[in-house]
mmCIF file of C-alpha atoms in Angstrom:
data_model
loop_
_atom_site.group_PDB
_atom_site.id
_atom_site.type_symbol
_atom_site.label_atom_id
_atom_site.label_comp_id
_atom_site.label_asym_id
_atom_site.label_seq_id
_atom_site.Cartn_x
_atom_site.Cartn_y
_atom_site.Cartn_z
ATOM 1 C CA MET A 208 4.303 -25.452 11.784
ATOM 2 C CA SER A 209 5.968 -26.523 8.878
ATOM 3 C CA LEU A 210 9.611 -25.596 8.566
ATOM 4 C CA ARG A 211 8.617 -25.714 4.539
ATOM 5 C CA LEU A 212 6.105 -22.908 5.422
ATOM 6 C CA ALA A 213 8.332 -20.747 7.700
ATOM 7 C CA SER A 214 11.642 -20.972 5.629
ATOM 8 C CA PRO A 215 11.077 -18.069 3.197
ATOM 9 C CA ALA A 216 10.526 -16.041 6.542
ATOM 10 C CA LEU A 217 13.818 -17.238 8.083
ATOM 11 C CA ALA A 218 15.499 -17.022 4.401
ATOM 12 C CA ALA A 219 14.372 -13.551 4.308
ATOM 13 C CA ALA A 220 15.743 -12.809 8.173
ATOM 14 C CA ILE A 221 19.136 -14.044 7.169
ATOM 15 C CA LEU A 222 19.915 -11.782 4.426
ATOM 16 C CA PHE A 223 18.770 -8.724 5.846
ATOM 17 C CA GLY A 224 20.677 -9.597 8.751
ATOM 18 C CA ALA A 225 23.769 -10.008 6.307
ATOM 19 C CA SER A 226 22.994 -6.973 4.640
ATOM 20 C CA THR A 227 23.534 -4.622 8.146
ATOM 21 C CA PRO A 228 26.817 -5.377 8.642
ATOM 22 C CA LEU A 229 27.970 -5.728 4.973
ATOM 23 C CA ALA A 230 26.804 -1.834 4.259
ATOM 24 C CA LYS A 231 28.280 -0.673 7.618
ATOM 25 C CA ALA A 232 31.734 -1.736 6.043
ATOM 26 C CA LEU A 233 30.970 0.794 3.233
ATOM 27 C CA THR A 234 29.904 3.535 5.267
ATOM 28 C CA GLY A 235 33.156 5.320 5.395
ATOM 29 C CA GLY A 236 32.565 8.007 2.977
ATOM 30 C CA ILE A 237 28.509 7.670 2.201
ATOM 31 C CA SER A 238 26.055 9.563 3.729
ATOM 32 C CA PRO A 239 23.309 7.919 5.508
ATOM 33 C CA LEU A 240 20.341 9.193 2.922
ATOM 34 C CA MET A 241 22.857 8.175 -0.104
ATOM 35 C CA LEU A 242 23.680 4.782 1.463
ATOM 36 C CA ALA A 243 20.207 3.944 2.177
ATOM 37 C CA GLY A 244 18.856 5.131 -1.490
ATOM 38 C CA LEU A 245 21.538 2.794 -3.171
ATOM 39 C CA LEU A 246 20.607 -0.050 -1.029
ATOM 40 C CA TYR A 247 17.242 0.405 -2.333
ATOM 41 C CA LEU A 248 17.754 1.245 -5.782
ATOM 42 C CA GLY A 249 19.899 -1.966 -5.692
ATOM 43 C CA SER A 250 17.253 -3.773 -4.308
ATOM 44 C CA GLY A 251 14.889 -2.211 -7.678
ATOM 45 C CA ILE A 252 17.122 -1.989 -10.324
ATOM 46 C CA GLY A 253 18.420 -5.883 -9.538
ATOM 47 C CA LEU A 254 14.712 -7.014 -9.436
ATOM 48 C CA LEU A 255 13.805 -5.343 -12.219
ATOM 49 C CA ILE A 256 16.425 -7.182 -14.610
ATOM 50 C CA ALA A 257 15.072 -10.338 -12.749
ATOM 51 C CA ILE A 258 11.551 -9.933 -14.185
ATOM 52 C CA GLY A 259 13.049 -8.956 -17.397
ATOM 53 C CA ALA A 260 15.056 -11.855 -18.028
ATOM 54 C CA ARG A 261 12.047 -14.140 -17.054
ATOM 55 C CA ARG A 262 9.970 -12.426 -19.781
ATOM 56 C CA LEU A 263 12.909 -12.411 -22.244
ATOM 57 C CA PHE A 264 13.134 -16.370 -21.825
ATOM 58 C CA GLY A 265 9.351 -16.594 -22.624
ATOM 59 C CA ALA A 266 7.759 -16.362 -19.142
ATOM 60 C CA ARG A 267 4.553 -14.306 -19.918
ATOM 61 C CA GLN A 268 3.079 -15.650 -16.178
ATOM 62 C CA SER A 269 5.428 -15.327 -13.320
ATOM 63 C CA ALA A 270 7.339 -18.474 -11.908
ATOM 64 C CA GLU A 271 4.363 -17.641 -9.231
ATOM 65 C CA GLY A 272 1.334 -18.748 -12.035
ATOM 66 C CA GLY A 273 0.135 -15.528 -12.406
ATOM 67 C CA THR A 274 0.262 -12.156 -14.721
ATOM 68 C CA LEU A 275 2.842 -9.375 -13.533
ATOM 69 C CA ALA A 276 -0.366 -6.949 -13.241
ATOM 70 C CA ILE A 277 -1.540 -5.720 -9.988
ATOM 71 C CA PRO A 278 -5.498 -5.486 -9.393
ATOM 72 C CA PRO A 279 -6.221 -1.681 -9.700
ATOM 73 C CA ALA A 280 -8.064 -1.534 -6.235
ATOM 74 C CA GLU A 281 -4.405 -3.306 -4.622
ATOM 75 C CA TRP A 282 -2.674 -0.295 -5.725
ATOM 76 C CA PRO A 283 -3.734 1.935 -2.700
ATOM 77 C CA TRP A 284 -2.316 -0.612 -0.226
ATOM 78 C CA LEU A 285 0.974 -1.238 -2.205
ATOM 79 C CA LEU A 286 0.839 2.716 -2.274
ATOM 80 C CA ALA A 287 0.545 3.515 1.302
ATOM 81 C CA ALA A 288 2.933 0.378 2.056
ATOM 82 C CA ILE A 289 5.648 2.388 -0.066
ATOM 83 C CA ILE A 290 5.319 5.705 1.579
ATOM 84 C CA ALA A 291 5.319 4.448 4.793
ATOM 85 C CA GLY A 292 7.830 1.638 4.676
ATOM 86 C CA GLY A 293 9.934 3.063 1.738
ATOM 87 C CA VAL A 294 10.171 6.651 2.377
ATOM 88 C CA ALA A 295 8.790 7.903 5.287
ATOM 89 C CA GLY A 296 10.726 5.447 7.466
ATOM 90 C CA PRO A 297 14.140 5.871 6.321
ATOM 91 C CA ALA A 298 13.650 9.360 6.133
ATOM 92 C CA LEU A 299 12.442 9.222 10.026
ATOM 93 C CA LEU A 300 15.400 7.193 10.426
ATOM 94 C CA MET A 301 17.945 8.861 9.079
ATOM 95 C CA THR A 302 16.747 12.116 11.040
ATOM 96 C CA GLY A 303 16.558 10.057 14.230
ATOM 97 C CA LEU A 304 20.281 8.756 14.035
ATOM 98 C CA ASN A 305 21.439 12.405 13.927
ATOM 99 C CA GLU A 306 20.759 12.882 17.613
ATOM 100 C CA THR A 307 20.612 9.255 18.851
ATOM 101 C CA SER A 308 23.568 6.808 19.527
ATOM 102 C CA ALA A 309 23.890 3.846 17.315
ATOM 103 C CA ALA A 310 23.450 1.316 20.281
ATOM 104 C CA THR A 311 20.152 3.255 21.350
ATOM 105 C CA ALA A 312 18.655 3.384 17.328
ATOM 106 C CA SER A 313 19.685 -0.751 17.667
ATOM 107 C CA LEU A 314 17.272 -1.284 20.648
ATOM 108 C CA LEU A 315 14.850 0.408 19.449
ATOM 109 C CA LEU A 316 14.680 -0.857 16.164
ATOM 110 C CA ASN A 317 13.467 -4.213 17.628
ATOM 111 C CA VAL A 318 10.339 -2.099 18.548
ATOM 112 C CA GLU A 319 9.036 -2.924 14.855
ATOM 113 C CA GLY A 320 8.637 -6.685 15.558
ATOM 114 C CA VAL A 321 6.366 -5.436 18.254
ATOM 115 C CA LEU A 322 4.346 -3.026 16.780
ATOM 116 C CA THR A 323 3.800 -5.182 13.462
ATOM 117 C CA ALA A 324 2.315 -7.826 15.685
ATOM 118 C CA VAL A 325 0.360 -5.684 17.553
ATOM 119 C CA ILE A 326 -1.321 -3.980 14.471
ATOM 120 C CA ALA A 327 -1.665 -7.486 12.987
ATOM 121 C CA TRP A 328 -3.661 -8.721 16.014
ATOM 122 C CA VAL A 329 -5.631 -5.605 16.569
ATOM 123 C CA VAL A 330 -6.252 -3.871 13.491
ATOM 124 C CA PHE A 331 -6.739 -6.934 11.434
ATOM 125 C CA LYS A 332 -7.089 -9.679 14.090
ATOM 126 C CA GLU A 333 -4.736 -12.053 13.131
ATOM 127 C CA ASN A 334 -5.642 -15.009 15.743
ATOM 128 C CA ALA A 335 -2.743 -15.253 17.988
ATOM 129 C CA ASP A 336 -2.382 -18.465 20.038
ATOM 130 C CA ARG A 337 -1.174 -18.264 23.483
ATOM 131 C CA GLN A 338 2.043 -20.259 22.190
ATOM 132 C CA ILE A 339 2.512 -18.052 19.151
ATOM 133 C CA VAL A 340 2.693 -14.751 21.781
ATOM 134 C CA LEU A 341 5.161 -16.455 23.682
ATOM 135 C CA GLY A 342 7.153 -16.919 20.810
ATOM 136 C CA MET A 343 7.202 -13.413 19.719
ATOM 137 C CA VAL A 344 8.049 -12.214 23.486
ATOM 138 C CA ALA A 345 10.881 -14.846 23.246
ATOM 139 C CA ILE A 346 12.390 -13.806 19.925
ATOM 140 C CA VAL A 347 12.055 -9.896 20.707
ATOM 141 C CA ALA A 348 13.602 -10.516 24.383
ATOM 142 C CA GLY A 349 16.675 -12.162 22.589
ATOM 143 C CA GLY A 350 16.889 -8.787 20.185
ATOM 144 C CA LEU A 351 16.881 -6.567 23.160
ATOM 145 C CA LEU A 352 19.247 -8.534 24.826
ATOM 146 C CA LEU A 353 21.384 -8.918 21.674
ATOM 147 C CA SER A 354 21.415 -4.390 21.171
ATOM 148 C CA TRP A 355 21.445 -3.804 24.656
ATOM 149 C CA GLN A 356 24.149 -1.057 26.048
ATOM 150 C CA PRO A 357 23.667 -0.287 30.001
ATOM 151 C CA GLY A 358 22.654 3.445 30.407
ATOM 152 C CA GLU A 359 22.557 4.474 26.530
ATOM 153 C CA VAL A 360 18.514 4.410 26.661
ATOM 154 C CA ARG A 361 17.204 7.661 27.287
ATOM 155 C CA PHE A 362 13.470 9.667 26.599
ATOM 156 C CA ALA A 363 14.807 12.103 23.893
ATOM 157 C CA SER A 364 13.521 13.425 20.251
ATOM 158 C CA GLY A 365 16.116 11.173 18.160
ATOM 159 C CA ALA A 366 14.839 8.209 20.292
ATOM 160 C CA ILE A 367 10.988 9.321 19.520
ATOM 161 C CA LEU A 368 11.761 9.210 15.443
ATOM 162 C CA VAL A 369 13.498 6.069 15.573
ATOM 163 C CA VAL A 370 10.387 4.471 17.027
ATOM 164 C CA ALA A 371 8.237 6.501 14.581
ATOM 165 C CA ALA A 372 10.327 4.899 11.990
ATOM 166 C CA CYS A 373 9.592 1.396 13.297
ATOM 167 C CA LEU A 374 5.736 2.490 13.358
ATOM 168 C CA CYS A 375 6.132 3.108 9.715
ATOM 169 C CA TRP A 376 7.707 -0.086 8.922
ATOM 170 C CA ALA A 377 4.992 -1.890 10.908
ATOM 171 C CA VAL A 378 2.260 -0.447 8.831
ATOM 172 C CA ASP A 379 3.959 -1.434 5.847
ATOM 173 C CA ASN A 380 4.238 -4.583 6.758
ATOM 174 C CA ASN A 381 0.579 -4.896 7.381
ATOM 175 C CA LEU A 382 -0.406 -3.149 4.282
ATOM 176 C CA THR A 383 1.838 -5.394 2.203
ATOM 177 C CA ARG A 384 -0.166 -8.414 3.165
ATOM 178 C CA LYS A 385 -3.192 -6.822 1.683
ATOM 179 C CA VAL A 386 -1.344 -7.185 -1.623
ATOM 180 C CA SER A 387 0.952 -10.174 -0.921
ATOM 181 C CA ASN A 388 -1.184 -12.524 -3.229
ATOM 182 C CA ASN A 389 0.452 -10.670 -5.909
ATOM 183 C CA ASP A 390 3.759 -11.619 -7.643
ATOM 184 C CA ALA A 391 6.519 -11.068 -4.928
ATOM 185 C CA LEU A 392 9.102 -9.996 -7.095
ATOM 186 C CA VAL A 393 7.127 -7.490 -8.563
ATOM 187 C CA ILE A 394 6.020 -6.096 -5.028
ATOM 188 C CA ALA A 395 9.913 -5.803 -3.917
ATOM 189 C CA CYS A 396 10.569 -4.292 -7.509
ATOM 190 C CA LEU A 397 8.442 -1.006 -7.049
ATOM 191 C CA LYS A 398 9.143 -0.323 -3.114
ATOM 192 C CA GLY A 399 12.772 -0.391 -4.028
ATOM 193 C CA LEU A 400 12.618 1.639 -6.883
ATOM 194 C CA VAL A 401 10.104 4.237 -5.711
ATOM 195 C CA ALA A 402 12.208 4.577 -1.930
ATOM 196 C CA GLY A 403 15.650 3.925 -4.192
ATOM 197 C CA VAL A 404 14.205 7.557 -5.799
ATOM 198 C CA CYS A 405 12.980 9.373 -3.093
ATOM 199 C CA ASN A 406 16.255 8.498 -0.954
ATOM 200 C CA THR A 407 18.626 9.726 -3.048
ATOM 201 C CA SER A 408 17.202 12.723 -4.375
ATOM 202 C CA LEU A 409 16.752 13.647 -0.415
ATOM 203 C CA ALA A 410 20.448 12.478 -0.215
ATOM 204 C CA PHE A 411 21.806 15.238 -3.197
ATOM 205 C CA ALA A 412 18.800 17.964 -1.967
ATOM 206 C CA THR A 413 20.885 17.772 1.303
ATOM 207 C CA GLY A 414 24.372 18.481 -0.428
ATOM 208 C CA ALA A 415 25.538 14.262 -0.695
ATOM 209 C CA ASP A 416 28.053 13.326 -3.646
ATOM 210 C CA LEU A 417 27.577 9.891 -5.388
ATOM 211 C CA PRO A 418 30.349 8.221 -4.416
ATOM 212 C CA PRO A 419 32.933 6.297 -6.380
ATOM 213 C CA PHE A 420 31.917 3.829 -8.923
ATOM 214 C CA ALA A 421 33.075 0.840 -6.538
ATOM 215 C CA SER A 422 31.267 2.215 -3.590
ATOM 216 C CA THR A 423 28.370 2.756 -5.730
ATOM 217 C CA LEU A 424 28.077 -0.937 -7.219
ATOM 218 C CA ALA A 425 28.928 -2.964 -3.726
ATOM 219 C CA ALA A 426 26.373 -1.035 -1.772
ATOM 220 C CA MET A 427 23.749 -1.744 -5.012
ATOM 221 C CA VAL A 428 24.494 -5.574 -4.725
ATOM 222 C CA VAL A 429 24.385 -5.441 -0.971
ATOM 223 C CA GLY A 430 21.044 -3.890 -1.213
ATOM 224 C CA PHE A 431 19.854 -6.445 -4.155
ATOM 225 C CA ALA A 432 20.398 -9.251 -1.760
ATOM 226 C CA GLY A 433 19.740 -7.926 1.635
ATOM 227 C CA TYR A 434 16.690 -5.661 0.493
ATOM 228 C CA GLY A 435 15.349 -7.148 -2.901
ATOM 229 C CA VAL A 436 15.491 -10.716 -2.632
ATOM 230 C CA SER A 437 14.751 -10.471 1.013
ATOM 231 C CA LEU A 438 11.799 -8.595 0.622
ATOM 232 C CA ALA A 439 10.184 -10.762 -2.039
ATOM 233 C CA LEU A 440 11.040 -13.799 0.326
ATOM 234 C CA PHE A 441 9.017 -11.647 2.858
ATOM 235 C CA VAL A 442 6.179 -11.121 0.220
ATOM 236 C CA ILE A 443 5.801 -14.892 0.289
ATOM 237 C CA ALA A 444 5.926 -15.273 3.763
ATOM 238 C CA LEU A 445 3.550 -12.812 4.712
ATOM 239 C CA ARG A 446 1.090 -14.711 2.392
ATOM 240 C CA TRP A 447 1.777 -18.175 4.184
ATOM 241 C CA LEU A 448 1.812 -16.953 7.514
ATOM 242 C CA GLY A 449 0.203 -13.456 8.187
ATOM 243 C CA THR A 450 1.754 -10.527 9.052
ATOM 244 C CA ALA A 451 2.577 -11.237 13.096
ATOM 245 C CA ARG A 452 3.994 -14.524 12.511
ATOM 246 C CA THR A 453 6.504 -13.366 9.930
ATOM 247 C CA GLY A 454 7.453 -10.001 11.637
ATOM 248 C CA ALA A 455 8.250 -12.859 14.524
ATOM 249 C CA TYR A 456 11.022 -14.975 12.050
ATOM 250 C CA PHE A 457 11.904 -11.762 10.574
ATOM 251 C CA SER A 458 13.127 -10.348 13.944
ATOM 252 C CA ILE A 459 15.976 -12.392 14.300
ATOM 253 C CA ALA A 460 17.662 -11.200 11.533
ATOM 254 C CA PRO A 461 20.380 -9.580 14.088
ATOM 255 C CA VAL A 462 21.700 -12.811 15.245
ATOM 256 C CA PHE A 463 22.371 -13.114 11.560
ATOM 257 C CA GLY A 464 24.048 -10.000 11.109
ATOM 258 C CA VAL A 465 26.052 -10.666 14.578
ATOM 259 C CA VAL A 466 27.551 -14.065 12.924
ATOM 260 C CA ILE A 467 28.376 -12.089 9.945
ATOM 261 C CA SER A 468 30.149 -9.335 11.570
ATOM 262 C CA LEU A 469 32.197 -12.166 13.622
ATOM 263 C CA ALA A 470 33.054 -13.353 10.516
ATOM 264 C CA ILE A 471 34.502 -9.543 9.263
ATOM 265 C CA TRP A 472 35.465 -8.462 12.607
ATOM 266 C CA PRO A 473 36.470 -11.764 14.702
ATOM 267 C CA ASP A 474 36.198 -11.661 18.017
ATOM 268 C CA VAL A 475 34.505 -14.172 20.524
ATOM 269 C CA PRO A 476 30.870 -13.382 21.770
ATOM 270 C CA GLY A 477 30.096 -13.156 24.854
ATOM 271 C CA VAL A 478 27.028 -14.377 27.112
ATOM 272 C CA THR A 479 24.935 -11.918 25.657
ATOM 273 C CA PHE A 480 25.099 -13.140 22.424
ATOM 274 C CA TRP A 481 24.541 -16.836 23.499
ATOM 275 C CA LEU A 482 21.515 -16.038 25.543
ATOM 276 C CA ALA A 483 19.975 -13.786 22.800
ATOM 277 C CA ALA A 484 20.555 -16.682 20.550
ATOM 278 C CA ALA A 485 18.959 -19.111 22.931
ATOM 279 C CA LEU A 486 15.770 -16.769 23.390
ATOM 280 C CA MET A 487 14.768 -16.361 19.744
ATOM 281 C CA ALA A 488 16.069 -20.167 19.020
ATOM 282 C CA LEU A 489 13.255 -20.651 21.833
ATOM 283 C CA GLY A 490 11.111 -18.441 19.871
ATOM 284 C CA ILE A 491 11.115 -20.177 16.563
ATOM 285 C CA TRP A 492 10.929 -23.715 18.122
ATOM 286 C CA LEU A 493 7.405 -22.474 20.157
ATOM 287 C CA HIS A 494 6.246 -21.265 16.649
ATOM 288 C CA LEU A 495 7.187 -24.163 15.115
ATOM 289 C CA ARG A 496 5.480 -26.450 16.726
ATOM 290 C CA GLU A 497 2.262 -24.731 16.780
ATOM 291 C CA ARG A 498 -0.884 -26.700 15.485
ATOM 292 C CA HIS A 499 -3.739 -24.027 15.384
ATOM 293 C CA GLU A 500 -6.773 -26.551 14.397
ATOM 294 C CA HIS A 501 -10.542 -25.917 14.391
ATOM 295 C CA GLU A 502 -13.645 -26.087 12.630
ATOM 296 C CA HIS A 503 -14.128 -22.822 10.702
ATOM 297 C CA THR A 504 -16.322 -21.474 7.896
ATOM 298 C CA HIS A 505 -14.931 -19.915 4.594
ATOM 299 C CA ASP A 506 -17.091 -17.425 3.472
ATOM 300 C CA PRO A 507 -17.968 -16.549 -0.462
ATOM 301 C CA LEU A 508 -15.367 -15.307 -1.692
ATOM 302 C CA GLU A 509 -13.647 -14.020 -5.566
ATOM 303 C CA HIS A 510 -10.408 -12.994 -5.770
ATOM 304 C CA SER A 511 -7.097 -13.917 -7.983
ATOM 305 C CA HIS A 512 -3.944 -15.509 -6.503
ATOM 306 C CA ALA A 513 -1.940 -18.319 -7.959
ATOM 307 C CA HIS A 514 -3.406 -21.729 -6.793
ATOM 308 C CA ARG A 515 -3.604 -25.275 -7.351
ATOM 309 C CA HIS A 516 -6.858 -27.173 -7.350
ATOM 310 C CA ASP A 517 -6.386 -28.087 -3.472
ATOM 311 C CA ALA A 518 -8.949 -28.437 -0.806
ATOM 312 C CA HIS A 519 -10.111 -24.820 -0.913
ATOM 313 C CA HIS A 520 -9.850 -24.545 -5.004
ATOM 314 C CA GLN A 521 -12.510 -27.140 -6.289
ATOM 315 C CA HIS A 522 -13.660 -25.062 -9.227
ATOM 316 C CA GLU A 523 -14.467 -25.413 -12.946
ATOM 317 C CA HIS A 524 -12.810 -22.828 -15.234
ATOM 318 C CA ASP A 525 -14.964 -20.594 -17.674
ATOM 319 C CA PHE A 526 -11.639 -20.811 -20.242
ATOM 320 C CA PRO A 527 -9.641 -23.691 -21.863
ATOM 321 C CA TRP A 528 -6.948 -24.740 -19.177
ATOM 322 C CA GLU A 529 -4.337 -27.008 -20.051
ATOM 323 C CA GLY A 530 -4.139 -28.640 -16.416
ATOM 324 C CA ALA A 531 -0.845 -26.196 -15.721
ATOM 325 C CA GLU A 532 -0.328 -25.498 -11.815
ATOM 326 C CA PRO A 533 0.276 -23.266 -10.344
ATOM 327 C CA HIS A 534 -2.172 -20.900 -12.383
ATOM 328 C CA ARG A 535 -3.826 -17.627 -11.588
ATOM 329 C CA HIS A 536 -7.309 -16.674 -12.438
ATOM 330 C CA TRP A 537 -10.380 -14.695 -10.735
ATOM 331 C CA HIS A 538 -11.999 -17.213 -8.767
ATOM 332 C CA ARG A 539 -14.734 -18.037 -6.505
ATOM 333 C CA HIS A 540 -14.928 -19.533 -2.994
ATOM 334 C CA GLU A 541 -18.329 -20.811 -1.967
ATOM 335 C CA VAL A 542 -19.183 -21.523 1.408
ATOM 336 C CA LEU A 543 -17.174 -24.036 2.969
ATOM 337 C CA ILE A 544 -16.455 -25.912 6.633
ATOM 338 C CA HIS A 545 -14.326 -27.855 7.883
ATOM 339 C CA ARG A 546 -11.160 -28.635 10.011
ATOM 340 C CA HIS A 547 -7.558 -29.047 9.329
ATOM 341 C CA PRO A 548 -4.444 -27.171 11.161
ATOM 342 C CA HIS A 549 -4.316 -23.701 9.331
ATOM 343 C CA TYR A 550 -2.494 -20.301 10.026
ATOM 344 C CA PRO A 551 -3.529 -16.653 9.025
ATOM 345 C CA ASP A 552 -2.521 -17.856 4.984
ATOM 346 C CA THR A 553 -4.899 -16.041 2.491
ATOM 347 C CA HIS A 554 -8.084 -18.160 2.844
ATOM 348 C CA HIS A 555 -7.863 -18.016 6.928
ATOM 349 C CA ARG A 556 -8.417 -15.126 7.741
ATOM 350 C CA HIS A 557 -11.201 -15.427 9.923
ATOM 351 C CA SER A 558 -11.974 -14.326 13.523
ATOM 352 C CA HIS A 559 -12.091 -16.550 16.082
#
């Protein structure tokens, strides 16, 4: 796999990982639910401004070559993803944090990557080569090692709620893949706005107050980068790599969080950090060296997404076309049998 294909997922992990210590620096007088709501609102509002600016400067189509509209048939997938990951997930996590230590929660949050991959492999039948599985194991092992606190993990109701939140986000990741052909900014914007409104409403309902303007603005800026831009990149990665591989790359976010933490609160990393970083680097290397190639059949398919006229898009147009690429329109794929390296992207979600 080329670094170009993996770069959106890695960039998403860097931004999200960096947002954790930055958000921690804001936790002083902000309730957890209010902070979650402000982070998501910053994500949604920031991306809404970006979309508006794009249209203001004359881009009637998205930068990805398509209109901003999401097909009606795909709205149920998107709404289900928003409810699972933007509403249920944060609510379960914040409730679980009331009964669980921060160390335990950090350890359990690594379950998200595992559940994401399991759902992708078992339910949605993404292919899982041995090298990809080993890479996933190395990355998750690094995450577990990074957040491990001896004696902290115990079977408790709070831990169950944290794991339930991870399951919600894993479901969210897999459902979002269903709509990943649409404009990434629009998808991330909608998720941020809905999650932000729901979480801030819950915060106000439980008696939380809006923090001072400076803290509110700082939280929203962090949310725009760490949740908004990061999620848009995550959606693009889902489109190119499939869910399991994207989830694996995203699981390295804690390493970047630790690096930023060390920059804010200087300290010498211990042996555990370097072992965790080495395991995650091994996992990334295993994924990058993947070469999945075999003869495969493309069944007839009609859909709409941004595309270029490559080997998979040799079709005529029934409308005037000036040759601009990428462009988006409904098109039909005829039966095609060929052999080349590929990954579980939009056109390679076949069984093996």
